[in-house]
Amino acid sequence: RNVTGVQTCALPIWLNMKIPFLDLTCQYKKISKEINKEVIKKLSEASYILGPDVELFEHDFAGYCGSKYAVGVNSGTDALFLGLLSLGVGPGDEVITAANTYIATVLAITFTGARPILVEMDPETYNLDTRQIERVITRRTKALLPVHLYGQPADMAEIMKIARKYKLKVIEDCAQAHNARYKGKYVGSIGSAGSFSFQMSKNMTAGEGGALTTNNDLIQESIYSYYNLGRSRKHNVQYRHESAGTNCRMTEFQAVILLESLTHLDELTNKRNLNAAYLDSQLGAIEGLEVIPAVGDVVHGRHLYPFRFRKQMFDDIDKETFVRAVEYEGIPISSGYMMGVHAQPVFQNVQFGPYTGYRISNQDLSYKDLDLPETKRAADEICFLPQNVLLGNEEDVEDIVKAVIKVVSFYS
């Protein structure tokens, strides 16, 4: 037995080889010379916020995403929160989103004082099941919040059709979907607005950061004021404040890192998709594992490489045991979201504030009786590999396959 208590059948692979993709800084190292030069320049100029490189990044990122505007902010969570505010979402409103997502998606809704309405996931795409949306629309529904989970674009055609029918706003959560496309359009350019994250695990990162994309002039004006302490872009005067904004500004340091990263995003997305296709062909052939290929007319963003572990095929060992064994073989792997958002303690216990204002603006919210079997099954079965693993060479990706086969063979 190893230190995790997982019994293995032979020496771990990593004792006999070097795996360069385990280095989580590999994205940075590729462009470190250019980034270091620009960061030092910013320090020497004492140029930290609201500078030319933030503006340049906003311009370039908007153009890349096929949007009229992009506004850089300090995190993906705040991009989503401020985006909801800019759409007019507030106390008493309801926002429909999927339970199968990272918790920040839903917390951003509660920050506005609105009520999160969680629905089941589509078992084919793992995104919001569009067949469930109309069942939960009420007179309070203000917006739809689809999540492009793992980098797989949601069914935006159906979502936009429903939004038009009921006159709803749509904000896309693109935190895991940089460079993903739906029927030829970049995610973030389809709905009323799109929210991106540049947190350290993301395919494009500045350690932390976020952006909101939109084609709407009023939304762009609103988000600028919200993130810049209520200043107006039209009357950009230091001590003139026109709204109750906050400070969520992107720094010049984040901007120069992201500008350089943006120039490599196409290349790295292509590499991730090529390696994911190979893993699909190899892991998909293993009985007891189920890969999750891209669905529909899309380009997958490949933030994560998810697959299902069917424990009934492996003497009912739990997913955590499988994950620890693969990890012991030197492969970075995660057991994924351990529960749907509705099952998280914060939502089971309704611990939303007081700072969110949620409790004074809404009816009591309880997800205790919410039955979402597909979401629960995903939590029980989904494992995923991080995006940096998909940047390895052919030998590296083959090492992943060998490690998984070794573990599967032992437990079969």
GROMACS .gro file of C-alpha atoms in nm:
model
  412
    1ARG     CA    1   0.000   0.000   0.000
    2ASN     CA    2   0.116   0.352  -0.068
    3VAL     CA    3   0.086   0.652   0.161
    4THR     CA    4  -0.275   0.712   0.058
    5GLY     CA    5  -0.372   0.361   0.158
    6VAL     CA    6  -0.443   0.262  -0.201
    7GLN     CA    7  -0.311  -0.081  -0.286
    8THR     CA    8  -0.136  -0.084  -0.625
    9CYS     CA    9  -0.011  -0.372  -0.830
   10ALA     CA   10   0.335  -0.246  -0.928
   11LEU     CA   11   0.570   0.048  -0.904
   12PRO     CA   12   0.408   0.379  -0.999
   13ILE     CA   13   0.486   0.506  -1.348
   14TRP     CA   14   0.633   0.833  -1.221
   15LEU     CA   15   0.927   0.652  -1.058
   16ASN     CA   16   1.054   0.564  -1.405
   17MET     CA   17   0.981   0.875  -1.611
   18LYS     CA   18   0.967   1.250  -1.622
   19ILE     CA   19   0.631   1.411  -1.690
   20PRO     CA   20   0.682   1.773  -1.794
   21PHE     CA   21   0.312   1.858  -1.812
   22LEU     CA   22   0.283   1.821  -1.435
   23ASP     CA   23   0.437   2.168  -1.413
   24LEU     CA   24   0.139   2.399  -1.357
   25THR     CA   25   0.346   2.697  -1.475
   26CYS     CA   26   0.395   2.556  -1.826
   27GLN     CA   27   0.161   2.815  -1.981
   28TYR     CA   28   0.357   3.094  -1.819
   29LYS     CA   29   0.700   2.956  -1.912
   30LYS     CA   30   0.612   2.960  -2.279
   31ILE     CA   31   0.569   3.338  -2.272
   32SER     CA   32   0.767   3.431  -1.961
   33LYS     CA   33   1.032   3.643  -2.137
   34GLU     CA   34   0.775   3.878  -2.289
   35ILE     CA   35   0.563   3.894  -1.973
   36ASN     CA   36   0.858   3.961  -1.741
   37LYS     CA   37   0.970   4.251  -1.957
   38GLU     CA   38   0.623   4.410  -1.956
   39VAL     CA   39   0.567   4.361  -1.583
   40ILE     CA   40   0.901   4.524  -1.498
   41LYS     CA   41   0.811   4.810  -1.730
   42LYS     CA   42   0.484   4.863  -1.542
   43LEU     CA   43   0.672   4.870  -1.212
   44SER     CA   44   0.923   5.124  -1.338
   45GLU     CA   45   0.642   5.344  -1.469
   46ALA     CA   46   0.429   5.302  -1.155
   47SER     CA   47   0.142   5.220  -1.392
   48TYR     CA   48  -0.094   4.994  -1.201
   49ILE     CA   49  -0.463   5.050  -1.287
   50LEU     CA   50  -0.680   5.210  -1.554
   51GLY     CA   51  -0.384   5.226  -1.790
   52PRO     CA   52  -0.330   5.174  -2.161
   53ASP     CA   53  -0.277   4.798  -2.146
   54VAL     CA   54  -0.609   4.734  -1.972
   55GLU     CA   55  -0.775   4.931  -2.251
   56LEU     CA   56  -0.574   4.744  -2.514
   57PHE     CA   57  -0.665   4.410  -2.362
   58GLU     CA   58  -1.034   4.504  -2.352
   59HIS     CA   59  -1.017   4.604  -2.718
   60ASP     CA   60  -0.830   4.291  -2.828
   61PHE     CA   61  -1.034   4.049  -2.619
   62ALA     CA   62  -1.361   4.194  -2.745
   63GLY     CA   63  -1.241   4.157  -3.103
   64TYR     CA   64  -1.122   3.803  -3.039
   65CYS     CA   65  -1.459   3.702  -2.893
   66GLY     CA   66  -1.658   3.870  -3.169
   67SER     CA   67  -1.812   4.119  -2.925
   68LYS     CA   68  -1.840   4.494  -2.949
   69TYR     CA   69  -1.708   4.547  -2.596
   70ALA     CA   70  -1.509   4.379  -2.322
   71VAL     CA   71  -1.452   4.517  -1.973
   72GLY     CA   72  -1.166   4.378  -1.764
   73VAL     CA   73  -1.228   4.318  -1.394
   74ASN     CA   74  -1.048   4.160  -1.101
   75SER     CA   75  -1.211   3.813  -1.106
   76GLY     CA   76  -1.452   3.591  -1.293
   77THR     CA   77  -1.690   3.587  -0.997
   78ASP     CA   78  -1.714   3.965  -0.997
   79ALA     CA   79  -1.752   3.969  -1.376
   80LEU     CA   80  -2.059   3.750  -1.336
   81PHE     CA   81  -2.195   3.948  -1.041
   82LEU     CA   82  -2.147   4.286  -1.207
   83GLY     CA   83  -2.280   4.146  -1.533
   84LEU     CA   84  -2.602   4.044  -1.360
   85LEU     CA   85  -2.630   4.389  -1.205
   86SER     CA   86  -2.577   4.551  -1.545
   87LEU     CA   87  -2.868   4.344  -1.681
   88GLY     CA   88  -3.090   4.488  -1.410
   89VAL     CA   89  -3.103   4.175  -1.193
   90GLY     CA   90  -3.176   4.256  -0.830
   91PRO     CA   91  -3.380   4.176  -0.519
   92GLY     CA   92  -3.700   3.986  -0.590
   93ASP     CA   93  -3.584   3.861  -0.931
   94GLU     CA   94  -3.518   3.499  -1.025
   95VAL     CA   95  -3.229   3.371  -1.238
   96ILE     CA   96  -3.238   3.022  -1.387
   97THR     CA   97  -2.914   2.825  -1.405
   98ALA     CA   98  -2.785   2.469  -1.376
   99ALA     CA   99  -2.715   2.288  -1.049
  100ASN     CA  100  -2.418   2.116  -1.212
  101THR     CA  101  -2.170   2.403  -1.197
  102TYR     CA  102  -1.903   2.562  -0.980
  103ILE     CA  103  -2.054   2.743  -0.683
  104ALA     CA  104  -1.940   3.091  -0.797
  105THR     CA  105  -2.206   3.083  -1.069
  106VAL     CA  106  -2.484   3.064  -0.814
  107LEU     CA  107  -2.325   3.281  -0.546
  108ALA     CA  108  -2.305   3.565  -0.800
  109ILE     CA  109  -2.684   3.548  -0.829
  110THR     CA  110  -2.733   3.569  -0.452
  111PHE     CA  111  -2.493   3.867  -0.433
  112THR     CA  112  -2.745   4.069  -0.637
  113GLY     CA  113  -3.025   3.975  -0.396
  114ALA     CA  114  -3.192   3.762  -0.664
  115ARG     CA  115  -3.315   3.405  -0.621
  116PRO     CA  116  -3.121   3.121  -0.795
  117ILE     CA  117  -3.352   2.869  -0.962
  118LEU     CA  118  -3.153   2.550  -1.021
  119VAL     CA  119  -3.246   2.295  -1.285
  120GLU     CA  120  -3.123   1.958  -1.399
  121MET     CA  121  -2.831   1.904  -1.636
  122ASP     CA  122  -2.847   1.750  -1.981
  123PRO     CA  123  -2.681   1.404  -1.950
  124GLU     CA  124  -2.532   1.440  -2.298
  125THR     CA  125  -2.369   1.783  -2.268
  126TYR     CA  126  -2.356   1.818  -1.886
  127ASN     CA  127  -2.489   2.172  -1.932
  128LEU     CA  128  -2.825   2.325  -1.846
  129ASP     CA  129  -3.104   2.099  -1.975
  130THR     CA  130  -3.303   2.338  -2.194
  131ARG     CA  131  -3.609   2.111  -2.169
  132GLN     CA  132  -3.639   2.205  -1.801
  133ILE     CA  133  -3.626   2.584  -1.839
  134GLU     CA  134  -3.986   2.671  -1.926
  135ARG     CA  135  -4.116   2.457  -1.638
  136VAL     CA  136  -3.962   2.693  -1.382
  137ILE     CA  137  -4.016   3.032  -1.547
  138THR     CA  138  -4.237   3.262  -1.337
  139ARG     CA  139  -4.335   3.628  -1.346
  140ARG     CA  140  -4.025   3.695  -1.135
  141THR     CA  141  -3.780   3.537  -1.382
  142LYS     CA  142  -3.538   3.802  -1.508
  143ALA     CA  143  -3.253   3.613  -1.669
  144LEU     CA  144  -3.112   3.281  -1.786
  145LEU     CA  145  -2.756   3.193  -1.690
  146PRO     CA  146  -2.621   2.905  -1.901
  147VAL     CA  147  -2.279   2.765  -1.810
  148HIS     CA  148  -2.042   2.635  -2.077
  149LEU     CA  149  -1.918   2.364  -1.840
  150TYR     CA  150  -1.575   2.207  -1.897
  151GLY     CA  151  -1.555   2.415  -2.218
  152GLN     CA  152  -1.857   2.246  -2.386
  153PRO     CA  153  -2.088   2.522  -2.520
  154ALA     CA  154  -2.446   2.508  -2.396
  155ASP     CA  155  -2.736   2.482  -2.641
  156MET     CA  156  -2.750   2.856  -2.706
  157ALA     CA  157  -2.997   2.837  -2.996
  158GLU     CA  158  -3.266   2.691  -2.772
  159ILE     CA  159  -3.172   2.916  -2.479
  160MET     CA  160  -3.197   3.231  -2.691
  161LYS     CA  161  -3.528   3.110  -2.836
  162ILE     CA  162  -3.673   3.075  -2.486
  163ALA     CA  163  -3.527   3.411  -2.382
  164ARG     CA  164  -3.693   3.588  -2.674
  165LYS     CA  165  -4.025   3.417  -2.604
  166TYR     CA  166  -4.032   3.532  -2.241
  167LYS     CA  167  -3.833   3.857  -2.287
  168LEU     CA  168  -3.548   3.742  -2.062
  169LYS     CA  169  -3.185   3.850  -2.042
  170VAL     CA  170  -2.911   3.593  -2.100
  171ILE     CA  171  -2.567   3.604  -1.942
  172GLU     CA  172  -2.325   3.329  -2.046
  173ASP     CA  173  -2.085   3.186  -1.786
  174CYS     CA  174  -1.775   3.133  -2.000
  175ALA     CA  175  -1.531   3.085  -1.710
  176GLN     CA  176  -1.429   2.742  -1.845
  177ALA     CA  177  -1.480   2.812  -2.215
  178HIS     CA  178  -1.211   3.043  -2.351
  179ASN     CA  179  -1.206   3.012  -2.731
  180ALA     CA  180  -1.509   2.780  -2.736
  181ARG     CA  181  -1.749   2.827  -3.025
  182TYR     CA  182  -2.114   2.744  -3.085
  183LYS     CA  183  -2.223   2.714  -3.448
  184GLY     CA  184  -1.936   2.938  -3.554
  185LYS     CA  185  -1.992   3.207  -3.288
  186TYR     CA  186  -1.762   3.254  -2.991
  187VAL     CA  187  -1.924   3.198  -2.654
  188GLY     CA  188  -1.974   3.525  -2.473
  189SER     CA  189  -2.096   3.695  -2.791
  190ILE     CA  190  -2.433   3.521  -2.817
  191GLY     CA  191  -2.631   3.630  -2.510
  192SER     CA  192  -2.682   3.974  -2.361
  193ALA     CA  193  -2.339   3.943  -2.199
  194GLY     CA  194  -2.066   3.687  -2.134
  195SER     CA  195  -1.854   3.642  -1.822
  196PHE     CA  196  -1.495   3.509  -1.833
  197SER     CA  197  -1.248   3.408  -1.563
  198PHE     CA  198  -0.866   3.429  -1.574
  199GLN     CA  199  -0.808   3.253  -1.242
  200MET     CA  200  -0.489   3.045  -1.213
  201SER     CA  201  -0.642   2.715  -1.329
  202LYS     CA  202  -0.795   2.860  -1.645
  203ASN     CA  203  -0.681   2.810  -2.004
  204MET     CA  204  -0.586   3.178  -2.014
  205THR     CA  205  -0.469   3.314  -1.681
  206ALA     CA  206  -0.321   3.612  -1.502
  207GLY     CA  207  -0.336   3.433  -1.166
  208GLU     CA  208  -0.671   3.603  -1.114
  209GLY     CA  209  -0.892   3.828  -1.324
  210GLY     CA  210  -1.209   3.837  -1.529
  211ALA     CA  211  -1.387   4.008  -1.815
  212LEU     CA  212  -1.740   4.080  -1.929
  213THR     CA  213  -1.820   4.087  -2.301
  214THR     CA  214  -2.128   4.244  -2.457
  215ASN     CA  215  -2.263   4.400  -2.776
  216ASN     CA  216  -2.490   4.636  -2.582
  217ASP     CA  217  -2.384   4.999  -2.530
  218LEU     CA  218  -2.588   5.045  -2.212
  219ILE     CA  219  -2.455   4.726  -2.051
  220GLN     CA  220  -2.100   4.834  -2.129
  221GLU     CA  221  -2.158   5.175  -1.972
  222SER     CA  222  -2.321   5.016  -1.669
  223ILE     CA  223  -2.048   4.759  -1.604
  224TYR     CA  224  -1.779   5.026  -1.632
  225SER     CA  225  -1.950   5.233  -1.365
  226TYR     CA  226  -2.013   4.936  -1.136
  227TYR     CA  227  -1.651   4.821  -1.136
  228ASN     CA  228  -1.499   5.170  -1.116
  229LEU     CA  229  -1.659   5.310  -0.799
  230GLY     CA  230  -1.954   5.459  -0.983
  231ARG     CA  231  -1.760   5.670  -1.230
  232SER     CA  232  -1.904   5.716  -1.577
  233ARG     CA  233  -1.709   5.639  -1.892
  234LYS     CA  234  -1.884   5.934  -2.053
  235HIS     CA  235  -1.783   6.174  -1.774
  236ASN     CA  236  -1.458   6.009  -1.669
  237VAL     CA  237  -1.367   6.246  -1.388
  238GLN     CA  238  -1.178   6.116  -1.084
  239TYR     CA  239  -1.410   6.255  -0.817
  240ARG     CA  240  -1.743   6.238  -1.003
  241HIS     CA  241  -1.947   5.930  -0.906
  242GLU     CA  242  -2.282   5.862  -1.071
  243SER     CA  243  -2.378   5.522  -0.932
  244ALA     CA  244  -2.321   5.304  -0.626
  245GLY     CA  245  -2.030   5.117  -0.779
  246THR     CA  246  -1.751   4.914  -0.628
  247ASN     CA  247  -1.381   4.857  -0.696
  248CYS     CA  248  -1.332   4.550  -0.915
  249ARG     CA  249  -1.077   4.692  -1.157
  250MET     CA  250  -0.830   4.484  -1.354
  251THR     CA  251  -0.466   4.583  -1.299
  252GLU     CA  252  -0.213   4.668  -1.569
  253PHE     CA  253  -0.010   4.365  -1.454
  254GLN     CA  254  -0.300   4.132  -1.528
  255ALA     CA  255  -0.357   4.303  -1.862
  256VAL     CA  256  -0.002   4.260  -1.995
  257ILE     CA  257  -0.003   3.891  -1.901
  258LEU     CA  258  -0.340   3.837  -2.067
  259LEU     CA  259  -0.243   4.028  -2.381
  260GLU     CA  260   0.050   3.795  -2.438
  261SER     CA  261  -0.157   3.489  -2.345
  262LEU     CA  262  -0.425   3.585  -2.596
  263THR     CA  263  -0.179   3.558  -2.883
  264HIS     CA  264  -0.121   3.189  -2.800
  265LEU     CA  265  -0.479   3.087  -2.722
  266ASP     CA  266  -0.563   2.945  -3.066
  267GLU     CA  267  -0.249   2.734  -3.074
  268LEU     CA  268  -0.302   2.595  -2.725
  269THR     CA  269  -0.675   2.530  -2.781
  270ASN     CA  270  -0.594   2.327  -3.092
  271LYS     CA  271  -0.337   2.124  -2.898
  272ARG     CA  272  -0.580   2.056  -2.615
  273ASN     CA  273  -0.847   1.939  -2.859
  274LEU     CA  274  -0.604   1.710  -3.045
  275ASN     CA  275  -0.489   1.547  -2.722
  276ALA     CA  276  -0.848   1.521  -2.597
  277ALA     CA  277  -0.948   1.342  -2.919
  278TYR     CA  278  -0.670   1.089  -2.864
  279LEU     CA  279  -0.777   1.034  -2.503
  280ASP     CA  280  -1.135   0.985  -2.624
  281SER     CA  281  -1.019   0.708  -2.857
  282GLN     CA  282  -0.813   0.532  -2.590
  283LEU     CA  283  -1.008   0.580  -2.267
  284GLY     CA  284  -1.336   0.532  -2.449
  285ALA     CA  285  -1.228   0.178  -2.534
  286ILE     CA  286  -1.187   0.085  -2.166
  287GLU     CA  287  -1.485  -0.098  -2.022
  288GLY     CA  288  -1.619   0.085  -1.719
  289LEU     CA  289  -1.507   0.430  -1.832
  290GLU     CA  290  -1.719   0.665  -2.040
  291VAL     CA  291  -1.566   0.961  -2.220
  292ILE     CA  292  -1.757   1.283  -2.284
  293PRO     CA  293  -1.685   1.408  -2.635
  294ALA     CA  294  -1.785   1.748  -2.773
  295VAL     CA  295  -2.156   1.755  -2.864
  296GLY     CA  296  -2.306   1.945  -3.158
  297ASP     CA  297  -2.165   2.202  -3.399
  298VAL     CA  298  -1.909   2.335  -3.152
  299VAL     CA  299  -1.543   2.392  -3.082
  300HIS     CA  300  -1.479   2.269  -2.728
  301GLY     CA  301  -1.282   2.503  -2.500
  302ARG     CA  302  -1.125   2.205  -2.315
  303HIS     CA  303  -1.076   2.363  -1.977
  304LEU     CA  304  -1.121   2.017  -1.829
  305TYR     CA  305  -1.116   1.664  -1.966
  306PRO     CA  306  -1.406   1.488  -1.789
  307PHE     CA  307  -1.491   1.119  -1.799
  308ARG     CA  308  -1.721   0.888  -1.605
  309PHE     CA  309  -1.602   0.615  -1.372
  310ARG     CA  310  -1.862   0.336  -1.344
  311LYS     CA  311  -1.781   0.183  -1.006
  312GLN     CA  312  -2.010  -0.115  -1.062
  313MET     CA  313  -1.759  -0.236  -1.321
  314PHE     CA  314  -1.477  -0.232  -1.066
  315ASP     CA  315  -1.603  -0.429  -0.766
  316ASP     CA  316  -1.782  -0.116  -0.645
  317ILE     CA  317  -1.465   0.066  -0.538
  318ASP     CA  318  -1.555   0.430  -0.494
  319LYS     CA  319  -1.447   0.707  -0.728
  320GLU     CA  320  -1.208   0.856  -0.471
  321THR     CA  321  -1.011   0.530  -0.453
  322PHE     CA  322  -0.979   0.523  -0.832
  323VAL     CA  323  -0.871   0.888  -0.842
  324ARG     CA  324  -0.610   0.841  -0.568
  325ALA     CA  325  -0.467   0.539  -0.750
  326VAL     CA  326  -0.435   0.728  -1.079
  327GLU     CA  327  -0.284   1.021  -0.890
  328TYR     CA  328  -0.031   0.784  -0.734
  329GLU     CA  329   0.075   0.689  -1.085
  330GLY     CA  330   0.184   1.049  -1.135
  331ILE     CA  331  -0.116   1.180  -1.327
  332PRO     CA  332  -0.292   1.499  -1.212
  333ILE     CA  333  -0.660   1.412  -1.175
  334SER     CA  334  -0.954   1.543  -0.977
  335SER     CA  335  -1.266   1.372  -0.850
  336GLY     CA  336  -1.459   1.678  -0.969
  337TYR     CA  337  -1.757   1.848  -0.810
  338MET     CA  338  -1.852   1.634  -0.512
  339MET     CA  339  -2.216   1.746  -0.521
  340GLY     CA  340  -2.457   1.964  -0.713
  341VAL     CA  341  -2.469   2.326  -0.599
  342HIS     CA  342  -2.814   2.269  -0.446
  343ALA     CA  343  -2.660   2.016  -0.205
  344GLN     CA  344  -2.385   2.249  -0.081
  345PRO     CA  345  -2.413   2.341   0.289
  346VAL     CA  346  -2.441   2.712   0.210
  347PHE     CA  347  -2.762   2.647   0.017
  348GLN     CA  348  -2.896   2.371   0.238
  349ASN     CA  349  -2.858   2.603   0.538
  350VAL     CA  350  -2.941   2.927   0.349
  351GLN     CA  351  -2.629   3.103   0.481
  352PHE     CA  352  -2.626   3.392   0.233
  353GLY     CA  353  -2.514   3.693   0.418
  354PRO     CA  354  -2.618   3.937   0.575
  355TYR     CA  355  -2.416   4.132   0.321
  356THR     CA  356  -2.596   3.998   0.015
  357GLY     CA  357  -2.934   4.137   0.118
  358TYR     CA  358  -3.087   3.811   0.001
  359ARG     CA  359  -3.277   3.726   0.319
  360ILE     CA  360  -3.467   4.056   0.330
  361SER     CA  361  -3.566   4.058  -0.037
  362ASN     CA  362  -3.678   3.701  -0.106
  363GLN     CA  363  -3.897   3.427   0.023
  364ASP     CA  364  -3.716   3.155   0.212
  365LEU     CA  365  -3.532   2.933  -0.032
  366SER     CA  366  -3.484   2.562   0.026
  367TYR     CA  367  -3.332   2.304  -0.205
  368LYS     CA  368  -3.378   2.024   0.048
  369ASP     CA  369  -3.648   1.854  -0.159
  370LEU     CA  370  -3.492   1.929  -0.499
  371ASP     CA  371  -3.437   1.596  -0.674
  372LEU     CA  372  -3.184   1.615  -0.958
  373PRO     CA  373  -3.077   1.256  -1.032
  374GLU     CA  374  -2.854   1.335  -1.332
  375THR     CA  375  -2.666   1.598  -1.135
  376LYS     CA  376  -2.619   1.357  -0.845
  377ARG     CA  377  -2.504   1.079  -1.078
  378ALA     CA  378  -2.250   1.313  -1.236
  379ALA     CA  379  -2.114   1.403  -0.891
  380ASP     CA  380  -2.083   1.033  -0.809
  381GLU     CA  381  -1.912   0.936  -1.136
  382ILE     CA  382  -1.729   1.228  -1.302
  383CYS     CA  383  -1.351   1.260  -1.278
  384PHE     CA  384  -1.152   1.513  -1.474
  385LEU     CA  385  -0.803   1.596  -1.590
  386PRO     CA  386  -0.696   1.964  -1.579
  387GLN     CA  387  -0.633   2.161  -1.896
  388ASN     CA  388  -0.254   2.176  -1.853
  389VAL     CA  389  -0.242   1.797  -1.890
  390LEU     CA  390  -0.377   1.841  -2.242
  391LEU     CA  391  -0.073   2.050  -2.336
  392GLY     CA  392   0.164   1.753  -2.316
  393ASN     CA  393   0.332   1.586  -2.613
  394GLU     CA  394   0.237   1.245  -2.755
  395GLU     CA  395   0.449   1.060  -2.500
  396ASP     CA  396   0.294   1.253  -2.212
  397VAL     CA  397  -0.061   1.177  -2.323
  398GLU     CA  398   0.029   0.812  -2.375
  399ASP     CA  399   0.151   0.808  -2.014
  400ILE     CA  400  -0.198   0.910  -1.903
  401VAL     CA  401  -0.348   0.620  -2.094
  402LYS     CA  402  -0.095   0.373  -1.950
  403ALA     CA  403  -0.159   0.491  -1.595
  404VAL     CA  404  -0.538   0.464  -1.627
  405ILE     CA  405  -0.513   0.118  -1.789
  406LYS     CA  406  -0.283   0.004  -1.510
  407VAL     CA  407  -0.524   0.114  -1.238
  408VAL     CA  408  -0.830  -0.020  -1.421
  409SER     CA  409  -0.659  -0.358  -1.475
  410PHE     CA  410  -0.581  -0.387  -1.108
  411TYR     CA  411  -0.936  -0.322  -0.994
  412SER     CA  412  -1.120  -0.512  -1.270
   0.00000   0.00000   0.00000
